[in-house]
mmCIF file of C-alpha atoms and ligand atoms in Angstrom:
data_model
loop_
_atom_site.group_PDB
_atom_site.id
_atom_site.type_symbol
_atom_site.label_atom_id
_atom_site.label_comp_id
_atom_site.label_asym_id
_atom_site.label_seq_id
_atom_site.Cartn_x
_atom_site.Cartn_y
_atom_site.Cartn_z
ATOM 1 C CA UNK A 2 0.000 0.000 0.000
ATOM 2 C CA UNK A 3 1.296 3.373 -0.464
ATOM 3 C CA UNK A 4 2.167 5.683 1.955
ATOM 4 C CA UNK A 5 2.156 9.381 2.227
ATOM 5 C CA UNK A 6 3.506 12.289 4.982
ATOM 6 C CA UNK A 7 1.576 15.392 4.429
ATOM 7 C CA UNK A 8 2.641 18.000 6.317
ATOM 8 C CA UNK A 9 0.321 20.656 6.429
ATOM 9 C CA UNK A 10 -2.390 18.069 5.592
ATOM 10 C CA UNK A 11 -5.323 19.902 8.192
ATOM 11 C CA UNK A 12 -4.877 22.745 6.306
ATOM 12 C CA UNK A 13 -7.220 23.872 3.144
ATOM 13 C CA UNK A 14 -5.423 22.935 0.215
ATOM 14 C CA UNK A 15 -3.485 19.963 1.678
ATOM 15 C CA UNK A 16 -6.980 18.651 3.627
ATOM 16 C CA UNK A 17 -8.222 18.418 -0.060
ATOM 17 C CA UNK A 18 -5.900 16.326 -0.778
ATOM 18 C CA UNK A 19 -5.370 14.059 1.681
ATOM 19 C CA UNK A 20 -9.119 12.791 1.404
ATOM 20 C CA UNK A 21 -8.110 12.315 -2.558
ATOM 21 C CA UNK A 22 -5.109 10.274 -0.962
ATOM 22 C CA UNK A 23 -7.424 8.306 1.629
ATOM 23 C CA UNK A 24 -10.103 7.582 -1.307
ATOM 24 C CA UNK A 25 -7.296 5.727 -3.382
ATOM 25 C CA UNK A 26 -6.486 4.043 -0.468
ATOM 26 C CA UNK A 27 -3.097 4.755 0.622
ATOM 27 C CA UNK A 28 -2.317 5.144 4.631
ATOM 28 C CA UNK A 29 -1.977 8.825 5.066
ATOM 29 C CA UNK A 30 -0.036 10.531 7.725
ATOM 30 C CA UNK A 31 -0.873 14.304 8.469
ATOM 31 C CA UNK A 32 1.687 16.349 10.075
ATOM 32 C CA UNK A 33 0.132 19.542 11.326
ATOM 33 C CA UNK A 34 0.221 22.461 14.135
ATOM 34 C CA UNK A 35 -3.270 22.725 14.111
ATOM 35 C CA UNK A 36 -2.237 26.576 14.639
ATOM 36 C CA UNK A 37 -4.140 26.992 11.035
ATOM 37 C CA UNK A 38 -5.121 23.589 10.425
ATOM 38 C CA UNK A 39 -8.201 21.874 11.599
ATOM 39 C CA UNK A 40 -8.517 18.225 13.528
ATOM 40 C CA UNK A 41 -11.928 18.228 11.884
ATOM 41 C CA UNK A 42 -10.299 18.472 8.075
ATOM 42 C CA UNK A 43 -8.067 15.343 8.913
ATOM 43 C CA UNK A 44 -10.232 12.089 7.706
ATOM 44 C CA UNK A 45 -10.809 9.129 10.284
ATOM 45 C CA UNK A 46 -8.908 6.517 8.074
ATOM 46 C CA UNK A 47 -5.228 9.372 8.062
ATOM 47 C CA UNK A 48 -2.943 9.601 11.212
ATOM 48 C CA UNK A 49 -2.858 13.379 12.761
ATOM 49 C CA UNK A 50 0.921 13.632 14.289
ATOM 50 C CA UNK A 51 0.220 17.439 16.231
ATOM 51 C CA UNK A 52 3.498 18.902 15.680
ATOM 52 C CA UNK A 53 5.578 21.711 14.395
ATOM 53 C CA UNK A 54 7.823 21.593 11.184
ATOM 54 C CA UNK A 55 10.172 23.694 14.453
ATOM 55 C CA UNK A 56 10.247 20.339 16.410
ATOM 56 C CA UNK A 57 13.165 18.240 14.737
ATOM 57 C CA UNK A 58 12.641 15.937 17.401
ATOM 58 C CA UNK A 59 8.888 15.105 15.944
ATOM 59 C CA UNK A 60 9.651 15.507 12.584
ATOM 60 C CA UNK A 61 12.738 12.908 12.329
ATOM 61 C CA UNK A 62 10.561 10.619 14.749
ATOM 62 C CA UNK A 63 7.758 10.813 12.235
ATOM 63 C CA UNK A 64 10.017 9.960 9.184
ATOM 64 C CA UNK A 65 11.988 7.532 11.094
ATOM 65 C CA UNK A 66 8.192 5.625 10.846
ATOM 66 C CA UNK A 67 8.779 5.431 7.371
ATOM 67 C CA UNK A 68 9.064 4.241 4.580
ATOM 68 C CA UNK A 69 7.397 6.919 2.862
ATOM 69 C CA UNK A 70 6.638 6.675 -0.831
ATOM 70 C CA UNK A 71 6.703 10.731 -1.099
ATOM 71 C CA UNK A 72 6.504 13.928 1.397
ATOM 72 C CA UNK A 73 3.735 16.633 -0.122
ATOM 73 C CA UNK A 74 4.820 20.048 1.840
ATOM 74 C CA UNK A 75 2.125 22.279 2.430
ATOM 75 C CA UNK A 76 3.004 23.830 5.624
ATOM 76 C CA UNK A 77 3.540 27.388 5.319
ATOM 77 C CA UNK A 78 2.334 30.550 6.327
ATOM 78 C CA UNK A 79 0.573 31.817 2.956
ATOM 79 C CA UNK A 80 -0.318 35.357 3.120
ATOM 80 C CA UNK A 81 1.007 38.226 0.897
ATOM 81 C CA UNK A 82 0.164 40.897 2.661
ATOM 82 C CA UNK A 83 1.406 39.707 6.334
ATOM 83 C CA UNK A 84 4.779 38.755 5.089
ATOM 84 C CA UNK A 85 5.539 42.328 3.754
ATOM 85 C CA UNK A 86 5.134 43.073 7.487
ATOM 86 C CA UNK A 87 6.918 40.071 9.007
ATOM 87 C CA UNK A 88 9.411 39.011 6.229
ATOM 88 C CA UNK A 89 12.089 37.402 8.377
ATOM 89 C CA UNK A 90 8.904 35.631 9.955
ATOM 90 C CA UNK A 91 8.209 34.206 6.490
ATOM 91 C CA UNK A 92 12.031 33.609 5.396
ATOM 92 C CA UNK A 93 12.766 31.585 8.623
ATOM 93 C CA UNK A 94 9.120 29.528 9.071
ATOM 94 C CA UNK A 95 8.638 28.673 5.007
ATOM 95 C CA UNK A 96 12.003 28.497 3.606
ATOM 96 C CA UNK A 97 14.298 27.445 6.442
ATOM 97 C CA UNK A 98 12.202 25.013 7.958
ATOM 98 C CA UNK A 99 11.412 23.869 4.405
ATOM 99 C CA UNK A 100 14.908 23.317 3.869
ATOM 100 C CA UNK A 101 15.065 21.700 7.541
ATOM 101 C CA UNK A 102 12.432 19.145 5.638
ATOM 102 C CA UNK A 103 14.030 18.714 2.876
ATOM 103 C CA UNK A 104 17.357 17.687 4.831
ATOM 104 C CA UNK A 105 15.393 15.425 6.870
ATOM 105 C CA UNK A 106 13.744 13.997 3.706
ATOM 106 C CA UNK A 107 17.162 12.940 2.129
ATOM 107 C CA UNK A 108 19.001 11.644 5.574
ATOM 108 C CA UNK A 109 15.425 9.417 5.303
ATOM 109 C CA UNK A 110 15.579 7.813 2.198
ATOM 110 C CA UNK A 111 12.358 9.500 1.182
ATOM 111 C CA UNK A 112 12.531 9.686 -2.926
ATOM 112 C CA UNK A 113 9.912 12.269 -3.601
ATOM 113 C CA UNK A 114 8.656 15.767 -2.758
ATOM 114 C CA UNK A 115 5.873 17.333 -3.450
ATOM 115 C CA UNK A 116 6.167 21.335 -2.761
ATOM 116 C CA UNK A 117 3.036 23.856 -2.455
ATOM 117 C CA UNK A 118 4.233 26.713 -4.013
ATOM 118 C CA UNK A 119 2.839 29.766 -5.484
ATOM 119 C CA UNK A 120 2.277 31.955 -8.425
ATOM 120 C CA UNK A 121 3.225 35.296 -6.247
ATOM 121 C CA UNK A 122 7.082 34.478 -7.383
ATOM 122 C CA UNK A 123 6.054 35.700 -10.819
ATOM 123 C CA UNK A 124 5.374 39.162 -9.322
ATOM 124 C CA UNK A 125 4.387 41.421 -12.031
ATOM 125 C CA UNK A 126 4.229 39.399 -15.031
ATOM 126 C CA UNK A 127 5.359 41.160 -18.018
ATOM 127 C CA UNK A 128 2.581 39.203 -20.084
ATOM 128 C CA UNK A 129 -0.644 36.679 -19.387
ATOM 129 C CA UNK A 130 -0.891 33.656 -19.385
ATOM 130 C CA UNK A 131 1.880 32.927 -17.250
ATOM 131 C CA UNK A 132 4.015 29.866 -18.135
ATOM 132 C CA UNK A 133 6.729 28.222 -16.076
ATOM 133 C CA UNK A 134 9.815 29.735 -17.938
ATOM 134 C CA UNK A 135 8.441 33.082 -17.627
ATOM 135 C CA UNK A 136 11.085 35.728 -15.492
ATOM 136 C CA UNK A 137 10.463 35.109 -11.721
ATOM 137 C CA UNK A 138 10.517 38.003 -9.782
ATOM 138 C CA UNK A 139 8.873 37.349 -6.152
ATOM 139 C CA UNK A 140 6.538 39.480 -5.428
ATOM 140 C CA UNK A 141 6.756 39.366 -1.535
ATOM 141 C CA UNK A 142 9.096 37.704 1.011
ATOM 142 C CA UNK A 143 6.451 34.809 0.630
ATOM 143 C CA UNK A 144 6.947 34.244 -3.118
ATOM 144 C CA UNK A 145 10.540 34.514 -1.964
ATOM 145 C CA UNK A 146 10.232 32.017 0.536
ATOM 146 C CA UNK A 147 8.578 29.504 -2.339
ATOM 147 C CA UNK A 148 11.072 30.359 -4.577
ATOM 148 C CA UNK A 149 13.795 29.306 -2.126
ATOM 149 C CA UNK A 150 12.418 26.060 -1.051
ATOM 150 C CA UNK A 151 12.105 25.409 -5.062
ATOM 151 C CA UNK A 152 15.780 25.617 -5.639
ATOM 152 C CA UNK A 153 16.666 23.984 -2.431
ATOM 153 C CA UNK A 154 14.466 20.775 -4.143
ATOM 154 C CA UNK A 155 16.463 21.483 -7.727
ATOM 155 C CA UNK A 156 19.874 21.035 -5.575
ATOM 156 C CA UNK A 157 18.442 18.021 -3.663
ATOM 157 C CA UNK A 158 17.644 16.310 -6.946
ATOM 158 C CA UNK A 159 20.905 17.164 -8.613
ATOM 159 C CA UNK A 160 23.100 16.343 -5.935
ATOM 160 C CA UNK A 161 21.249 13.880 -4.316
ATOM 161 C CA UNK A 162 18.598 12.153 -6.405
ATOM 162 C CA UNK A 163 15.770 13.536 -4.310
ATOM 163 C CA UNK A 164 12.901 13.727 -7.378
ATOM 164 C CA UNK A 165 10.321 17.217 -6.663
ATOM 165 C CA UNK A 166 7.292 18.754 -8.014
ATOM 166 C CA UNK A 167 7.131 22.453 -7.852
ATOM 167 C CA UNK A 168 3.008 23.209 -8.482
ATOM 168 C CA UNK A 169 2.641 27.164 -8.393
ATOM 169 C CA UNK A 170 -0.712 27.380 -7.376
ATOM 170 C CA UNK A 171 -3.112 30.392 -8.879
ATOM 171 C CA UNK A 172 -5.805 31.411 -6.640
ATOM 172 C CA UNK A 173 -7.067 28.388 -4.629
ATOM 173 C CA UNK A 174 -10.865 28.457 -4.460
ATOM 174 C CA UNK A 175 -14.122 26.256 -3.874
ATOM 175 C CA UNK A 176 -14.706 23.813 -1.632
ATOM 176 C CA UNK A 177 -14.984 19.811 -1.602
ATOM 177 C CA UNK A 178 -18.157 18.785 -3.777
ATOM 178 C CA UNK A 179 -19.039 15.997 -1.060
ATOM 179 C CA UNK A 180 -19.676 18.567 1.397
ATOM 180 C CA UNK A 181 -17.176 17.892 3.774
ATOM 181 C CA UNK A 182 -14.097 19.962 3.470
ATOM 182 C CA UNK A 183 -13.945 23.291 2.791
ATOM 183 C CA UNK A 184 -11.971 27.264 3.078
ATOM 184 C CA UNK A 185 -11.801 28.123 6.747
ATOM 185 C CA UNK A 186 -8.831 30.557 7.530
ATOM 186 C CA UNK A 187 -8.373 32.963 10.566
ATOM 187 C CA UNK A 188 -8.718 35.448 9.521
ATOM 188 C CA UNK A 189 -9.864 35.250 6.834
ATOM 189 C CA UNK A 190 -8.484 37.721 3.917
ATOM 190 C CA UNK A 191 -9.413 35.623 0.819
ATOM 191 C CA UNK A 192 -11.636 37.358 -1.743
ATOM 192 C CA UNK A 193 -14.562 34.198 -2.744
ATOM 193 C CA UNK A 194 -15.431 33.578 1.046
ATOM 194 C CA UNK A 195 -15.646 37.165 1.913
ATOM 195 C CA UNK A 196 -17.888 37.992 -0.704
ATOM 196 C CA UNK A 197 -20.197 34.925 0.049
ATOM 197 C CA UNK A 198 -19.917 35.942 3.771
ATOM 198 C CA UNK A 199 -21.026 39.850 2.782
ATOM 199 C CA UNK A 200 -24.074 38.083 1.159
ATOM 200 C CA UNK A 201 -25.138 36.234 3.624
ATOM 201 C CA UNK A 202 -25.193 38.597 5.983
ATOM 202 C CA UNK A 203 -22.437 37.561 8.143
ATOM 203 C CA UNK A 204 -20.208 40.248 7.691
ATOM 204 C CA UNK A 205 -19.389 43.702 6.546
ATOM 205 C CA UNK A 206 -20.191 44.943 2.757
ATOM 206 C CA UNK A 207 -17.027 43.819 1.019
ATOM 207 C CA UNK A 208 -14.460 45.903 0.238
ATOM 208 C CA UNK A 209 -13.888 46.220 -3.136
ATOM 209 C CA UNK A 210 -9.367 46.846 -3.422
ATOM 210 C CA UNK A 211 -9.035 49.304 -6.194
ATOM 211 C CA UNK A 212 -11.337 50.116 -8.786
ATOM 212 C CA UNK A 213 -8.419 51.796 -11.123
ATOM 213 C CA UNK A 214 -6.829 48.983 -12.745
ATOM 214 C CA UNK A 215 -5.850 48.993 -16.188
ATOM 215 C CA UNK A 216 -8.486 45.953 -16.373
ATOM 216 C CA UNK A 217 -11.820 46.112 -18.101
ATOM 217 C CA UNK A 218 -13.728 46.980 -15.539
ATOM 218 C CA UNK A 219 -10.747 48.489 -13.316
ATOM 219 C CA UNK A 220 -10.798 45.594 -10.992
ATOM 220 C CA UNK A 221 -8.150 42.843 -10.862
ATOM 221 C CA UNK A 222 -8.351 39.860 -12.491
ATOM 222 C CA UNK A 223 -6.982 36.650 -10.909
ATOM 223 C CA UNK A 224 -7.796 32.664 -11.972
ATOM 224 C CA UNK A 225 -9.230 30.802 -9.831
ATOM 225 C CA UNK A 226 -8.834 26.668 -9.734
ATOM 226 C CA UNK A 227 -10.713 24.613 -7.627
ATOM 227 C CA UNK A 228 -9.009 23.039 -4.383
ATOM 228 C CA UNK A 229 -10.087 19.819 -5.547
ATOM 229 C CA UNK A 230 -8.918 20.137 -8.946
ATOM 230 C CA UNK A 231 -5.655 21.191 -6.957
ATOM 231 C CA UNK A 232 -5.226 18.203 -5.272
ATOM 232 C CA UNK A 233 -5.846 15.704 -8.615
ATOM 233 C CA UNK A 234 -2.906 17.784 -10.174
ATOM 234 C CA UNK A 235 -0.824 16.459 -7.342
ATOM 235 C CA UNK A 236 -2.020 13.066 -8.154
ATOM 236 C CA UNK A 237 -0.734 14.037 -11.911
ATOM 237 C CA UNK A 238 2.766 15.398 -10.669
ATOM 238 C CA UNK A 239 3.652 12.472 -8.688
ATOM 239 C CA UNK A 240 3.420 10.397 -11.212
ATOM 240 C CA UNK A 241 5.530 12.162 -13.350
ATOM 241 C CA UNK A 242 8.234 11.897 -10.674
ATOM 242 C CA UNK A 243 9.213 8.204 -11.718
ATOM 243 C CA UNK A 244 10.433 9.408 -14.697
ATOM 244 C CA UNK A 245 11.949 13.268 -13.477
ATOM 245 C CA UNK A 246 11.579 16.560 -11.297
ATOM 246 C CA UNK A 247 8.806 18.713 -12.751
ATOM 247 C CA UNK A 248 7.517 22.678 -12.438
ATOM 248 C CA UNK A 249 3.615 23.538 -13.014
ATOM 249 C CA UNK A 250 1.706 26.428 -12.987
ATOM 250 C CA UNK A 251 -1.705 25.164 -11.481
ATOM 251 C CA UNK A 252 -5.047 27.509 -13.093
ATOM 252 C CA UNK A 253 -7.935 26.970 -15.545
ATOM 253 C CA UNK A 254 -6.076 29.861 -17.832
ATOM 254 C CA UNK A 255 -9.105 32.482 -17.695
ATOM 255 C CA UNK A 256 -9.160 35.118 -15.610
ATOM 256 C CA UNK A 257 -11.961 37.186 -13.008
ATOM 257 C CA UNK A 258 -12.059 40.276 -12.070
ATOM 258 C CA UNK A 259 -13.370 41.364 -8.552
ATOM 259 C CA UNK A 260 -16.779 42.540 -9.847
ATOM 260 C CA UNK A 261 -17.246 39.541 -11.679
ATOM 261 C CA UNK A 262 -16.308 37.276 -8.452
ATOM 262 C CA UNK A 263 -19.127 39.433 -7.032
ATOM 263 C CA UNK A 264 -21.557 38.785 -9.802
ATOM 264 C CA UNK A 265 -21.236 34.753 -9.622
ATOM 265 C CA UNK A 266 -21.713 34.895 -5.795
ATOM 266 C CA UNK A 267 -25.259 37.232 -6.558
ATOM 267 C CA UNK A 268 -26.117 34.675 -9.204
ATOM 268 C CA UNK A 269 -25.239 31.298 -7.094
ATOM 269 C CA UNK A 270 -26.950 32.723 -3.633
ATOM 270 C CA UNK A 271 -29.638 34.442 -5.474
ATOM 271 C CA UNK A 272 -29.184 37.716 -3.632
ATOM 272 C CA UNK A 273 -26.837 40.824 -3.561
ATOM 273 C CA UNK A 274 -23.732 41.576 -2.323
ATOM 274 C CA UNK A 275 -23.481 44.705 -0.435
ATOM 275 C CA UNK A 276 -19.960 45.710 -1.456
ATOM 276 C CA UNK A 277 -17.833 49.130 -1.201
ATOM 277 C CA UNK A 278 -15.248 50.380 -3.224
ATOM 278 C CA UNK A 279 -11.907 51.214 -1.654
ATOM 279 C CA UNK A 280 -7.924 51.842 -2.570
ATOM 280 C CA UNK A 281 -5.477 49.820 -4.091
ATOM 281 C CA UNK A 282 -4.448 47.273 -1.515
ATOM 282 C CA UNK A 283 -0.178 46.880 -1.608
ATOM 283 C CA UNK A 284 1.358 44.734 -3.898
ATOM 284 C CA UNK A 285 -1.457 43.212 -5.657
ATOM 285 C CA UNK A 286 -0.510 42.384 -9.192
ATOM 286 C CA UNK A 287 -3.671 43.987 -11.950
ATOM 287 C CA UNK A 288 -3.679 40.572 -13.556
ATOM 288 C CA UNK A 289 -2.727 36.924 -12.704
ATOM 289 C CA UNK A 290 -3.638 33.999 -14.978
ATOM 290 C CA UNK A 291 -2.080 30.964 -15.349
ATOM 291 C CA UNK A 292 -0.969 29.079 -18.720
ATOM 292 C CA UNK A 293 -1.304 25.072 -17.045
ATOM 293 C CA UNK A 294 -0.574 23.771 -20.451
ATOM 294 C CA UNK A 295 2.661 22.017 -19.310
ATOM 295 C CA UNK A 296 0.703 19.614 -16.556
ATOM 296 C CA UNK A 297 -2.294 18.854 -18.761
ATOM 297 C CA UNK A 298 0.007 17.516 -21.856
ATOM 298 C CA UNK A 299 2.873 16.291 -19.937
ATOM 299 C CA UNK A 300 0.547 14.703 -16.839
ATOM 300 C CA UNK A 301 -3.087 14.662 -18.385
ATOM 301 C CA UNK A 302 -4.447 17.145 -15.771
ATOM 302 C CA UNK A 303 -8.177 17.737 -16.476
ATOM 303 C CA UNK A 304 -10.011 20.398 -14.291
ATOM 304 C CA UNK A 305 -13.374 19.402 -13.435
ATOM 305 C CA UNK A 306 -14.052 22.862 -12.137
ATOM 306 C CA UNK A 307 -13.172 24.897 -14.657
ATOM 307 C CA UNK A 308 -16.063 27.831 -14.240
ATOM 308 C CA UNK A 309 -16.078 29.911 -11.674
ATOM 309 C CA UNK A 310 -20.153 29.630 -10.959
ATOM 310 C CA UNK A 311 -19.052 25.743 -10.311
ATOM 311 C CA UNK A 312 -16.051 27.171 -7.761
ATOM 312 C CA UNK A 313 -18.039 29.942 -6.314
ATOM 313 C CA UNK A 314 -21.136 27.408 -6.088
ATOM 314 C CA UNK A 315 -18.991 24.353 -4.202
ATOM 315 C CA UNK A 316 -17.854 27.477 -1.537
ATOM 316 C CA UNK A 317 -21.195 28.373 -0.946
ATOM 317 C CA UNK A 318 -22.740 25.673 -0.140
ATOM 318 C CA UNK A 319 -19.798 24.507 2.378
ATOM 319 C CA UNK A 320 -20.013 28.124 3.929
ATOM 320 C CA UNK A 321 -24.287 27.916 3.880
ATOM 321 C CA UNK A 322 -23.774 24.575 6.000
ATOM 322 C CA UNK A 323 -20.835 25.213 7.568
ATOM 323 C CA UNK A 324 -21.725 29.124 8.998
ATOM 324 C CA UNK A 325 -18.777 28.795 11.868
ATOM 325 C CA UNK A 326 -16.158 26.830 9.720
ATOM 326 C CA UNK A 327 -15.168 23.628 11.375
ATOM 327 C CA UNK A 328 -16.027 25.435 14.438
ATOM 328 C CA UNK A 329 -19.699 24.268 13.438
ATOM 329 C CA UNK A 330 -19.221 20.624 14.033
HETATM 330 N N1 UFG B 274 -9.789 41.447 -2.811
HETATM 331 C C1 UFG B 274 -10.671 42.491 -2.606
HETATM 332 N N2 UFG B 274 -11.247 42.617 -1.376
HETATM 333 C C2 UFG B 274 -10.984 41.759 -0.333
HETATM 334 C C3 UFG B 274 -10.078 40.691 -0.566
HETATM 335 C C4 UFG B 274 -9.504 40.564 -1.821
HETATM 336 O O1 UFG B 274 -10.939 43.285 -3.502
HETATM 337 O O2 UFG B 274 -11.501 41.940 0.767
HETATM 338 C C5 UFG B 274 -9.166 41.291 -4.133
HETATM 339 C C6 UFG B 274 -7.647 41.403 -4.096
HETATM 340 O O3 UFG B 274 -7.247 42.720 -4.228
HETATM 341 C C7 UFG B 274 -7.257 40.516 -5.275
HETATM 342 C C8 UFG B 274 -8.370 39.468 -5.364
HETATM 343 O O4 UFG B 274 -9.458 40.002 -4.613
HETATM 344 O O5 UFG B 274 -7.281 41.264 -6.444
HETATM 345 C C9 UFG B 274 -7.970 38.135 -4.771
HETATM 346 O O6 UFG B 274 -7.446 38.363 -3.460
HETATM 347 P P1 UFG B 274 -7.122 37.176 -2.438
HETATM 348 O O7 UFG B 274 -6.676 37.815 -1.169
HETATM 349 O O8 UFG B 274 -8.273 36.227 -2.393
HETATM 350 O O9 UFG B 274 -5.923 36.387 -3.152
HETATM 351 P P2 UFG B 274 -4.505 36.928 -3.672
HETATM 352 O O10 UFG B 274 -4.595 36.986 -5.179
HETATM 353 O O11 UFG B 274 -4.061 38.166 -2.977
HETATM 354 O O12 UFG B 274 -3.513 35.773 -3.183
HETATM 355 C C10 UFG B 274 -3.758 34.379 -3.414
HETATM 356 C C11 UFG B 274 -3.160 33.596 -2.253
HETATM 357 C C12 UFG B 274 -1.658 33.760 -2.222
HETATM 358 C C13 UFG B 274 -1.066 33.436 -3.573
HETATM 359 C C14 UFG B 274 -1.758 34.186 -4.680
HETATM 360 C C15 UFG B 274 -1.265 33.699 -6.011
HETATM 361 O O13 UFG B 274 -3.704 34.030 -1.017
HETATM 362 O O14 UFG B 274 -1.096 32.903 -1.247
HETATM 363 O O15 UFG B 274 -3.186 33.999 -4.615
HETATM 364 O O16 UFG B 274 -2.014 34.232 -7.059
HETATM 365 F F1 UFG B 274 0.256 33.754 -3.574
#
C-alpha cells in the first residue's frame, strides 16, 4: 500500500488532498500544528501527528516511521500581505524550515517531494498567461520564501537524487463537492469567502481593493482553480516523478475580475452583495492567470471545475452549512 507524509495536511489545500489520498487508499499521515489547520479536516482513516515543522525531534521521529513513498509540503504561512510586514517571519518559518524538511527527507531515504508553491514568485508578469519559464521576480518575502524552497528541491535532486514537483498554485478556491471539506482561515483575507460571507449577511459589505486597474472593468483579475482540482494535479505530478523533477503552474487559464467574483456569488446565492469600493491594496498584481498547459500535456491534468459559478457554487454551499467553519461541528 502506499504511503504518504503530508505535512500541512489539516490545512485547506493539503486537507483536499489528503481525502483524494485516503479515497485511493493509501495510509496517510498528516503532520500539522493545528495553529491553522483543523482536527476536523483530517479524515478518520489518516494519522494526525500534532506537531511543528520547528520540532526536529517530531519531525525525524515521524520519518523515522517510514518508509514513505513521497513527502507533499504544504506547511507554510501563505499570506502576501502579512509577510511584507513580518518578512524574516516568512524567510525563517517557510524556507528554512522547508529546507530543515528537505534535509530530513534525504538523511530518510524519502525519494519524492511534493512542494506547495505559489504563483506570487512571478510578481508582475510582463505578459498573461503565465508559463513556467516566464522571469520570476517574487513578489513578496512569501513568493521569496517559495522560490527558495524550489531551488533547495532542484539542488536536492541534482546532488542527491531527491525527485520534486514544484506546483505554483493560482488562486485556490471552492470547496470539496461531497460537502465535507472546505476554506476556513483565521482570519480570513481571501476574496470568494468574503464575498459569500457579505451576502449572507455575516459580515461587513465587502471591500472592493481598487477600482483603477488597467483591467476592463478596473478591478483585478486573478484565476481561480478549484481546491479539488488542486489536489488531482498532485495526483498528476507524482506520477511524473518516476520518470523526473517537474515545475507547473496550477489555473484553468481564464481570468476574473473582482466585480465579476461578485456577480457569480449574486447569481449562485440568489441575492446581492453589499460591497464598497476602496484603494489599491499593496502589492497586488492587476492581472494573474495561469498558462497550465505544461501539466495537462505532460501529466493529463483535467479540471473538473473549470467555471467559476461551479467554484463559487462548491464554496457556498460549504459556507451555507458550515456558517462557523469547522467550528460548526
Ligand atoms: N480582494 C478584494 N477585497 C478583499 C479581498 C480581496 O478586492 O476583501 C481582491 C484582491 O485585491 C485581489 C483578489 O481580490 O485582487 C484576490 O485576493 P485574495 O486575497 O483572495 O488572493 P490573492 O490573489 O491576494 O492571493 C492568493 C493567495 C496567495 C497566492 C496568490 C497567487 O492568497 O497565497 O493567490 O495568485 F500567492
Amino acid at each position: 500500500m502506499a504511503r504518504f507524509l503530508v505535512t500541512g495536511g489539516a490545512g485547506y489545500v493539503g486537507s483536499h488532498l489528503v481525502a483524494l489520498l485516503a479515497a485511493q487508499g493509501a495510509e496517510v499521515v498528516v503532520f500539522d500544528s493545528l495553529r491553522q489547520g483543523h482536527r476536523a479536516a483530517v479524515p478518520a482513516g489518516a494519522r494526525l501527528v500534532v506537531a511543528d515543522l520547528a520540532d526536529a525531534g517530531a519531525l525525524d521521529a515521524t520519518l523515522a516511521d517510514g518508509p514513505y513513498d513521497a513527502v507533499f509540503h504544504f506547511a507554510a504561512l501563505s499570506l502576501v500581505g502579512e509577510s511584507m510586514a513580518q518578512p524574516m517571519r516568512y524567510l525563517l518559518d517557510n524556507a528554512a524550515l522547508g529546507m530543515r524538511l528537505i534535509d530530513a527527507c534525504i538523511r530518510h531515504g524519502v525519494p519524492r517531494f511534493i512542494l506547495s508553491s505559489t504563483a506570487n514568485l512571478f510578481g508582475l508578469p510582463d505578459s498573461v498567461p503565465i508559463a513556467e519559464d516566464a522571469r520570476i521576480a517574487p513578489a513578496s518575502p512569501y513568493g521569496e520564501s517559495k522560490l527558495m524552497i524550489e531551488r533547495a528541491l532542484f539542488w536536492a535532486d541534482q546532488l542527491h537524487g531527491l525527485r520534486s514537483a514544484c506546483l505554483r498554485y493560482f488562486n485556490a478556491a471552492g470547496a470539496d463537492p461531497a460537502g465535507s471539506l472546505g476554506e476556513d482561515h483565521d482570519p480570513e483575507t481571501h476574496l470568494i469567502p468574503l464575498v459569500i460571507d457579505a451576502a449572507l449577511g455575516r459580515r461587513p459589505p465587502i471591500t472592493v481593493f481598487g477600482t483603477d486597474y488597467p483591467t476592463l472593468d478596473g478591478t483585478c483579475i486573478r484565476d481561480y482553480v478549484h481546491v479539488t482540482d488542486l489536489g488531482h494535479a498532485h495526483l498528476c505530478a507524482l506520477r511524473q516523478l518516476d520518470r523526473r523533477s517537474v515545475t507547473y503552474n496550477l489555473g484553468n487559464g481564464q481570468g476574473h475580475s473582482v466585480r465579476e467574483v461578485i456577480a457569480s456569488v449574486e447569481r449562485v446565492l440568489g441575492r446581492p452583495v453589499p460591497a464598497v469600493f476602496g484603494d489599491r491594496r499593496a502589492g497586488d498584481p492587476p492581472v494573474l492567470v495561469a498558462s497550465s498547459e505544461r501539466i495537462k500535456h505532460e501529466a493529463g491534468w483535467s479540471p473538473q471545475f473549470a467555471d467559476l459559478d461551479s467554484i463559487v457554487g462548491t464554496a457556498a454551499r460549504w459556507r451555507v452549512a458550515h456558517p462557523s467553519g469547522y467550528g460548526s461541528g
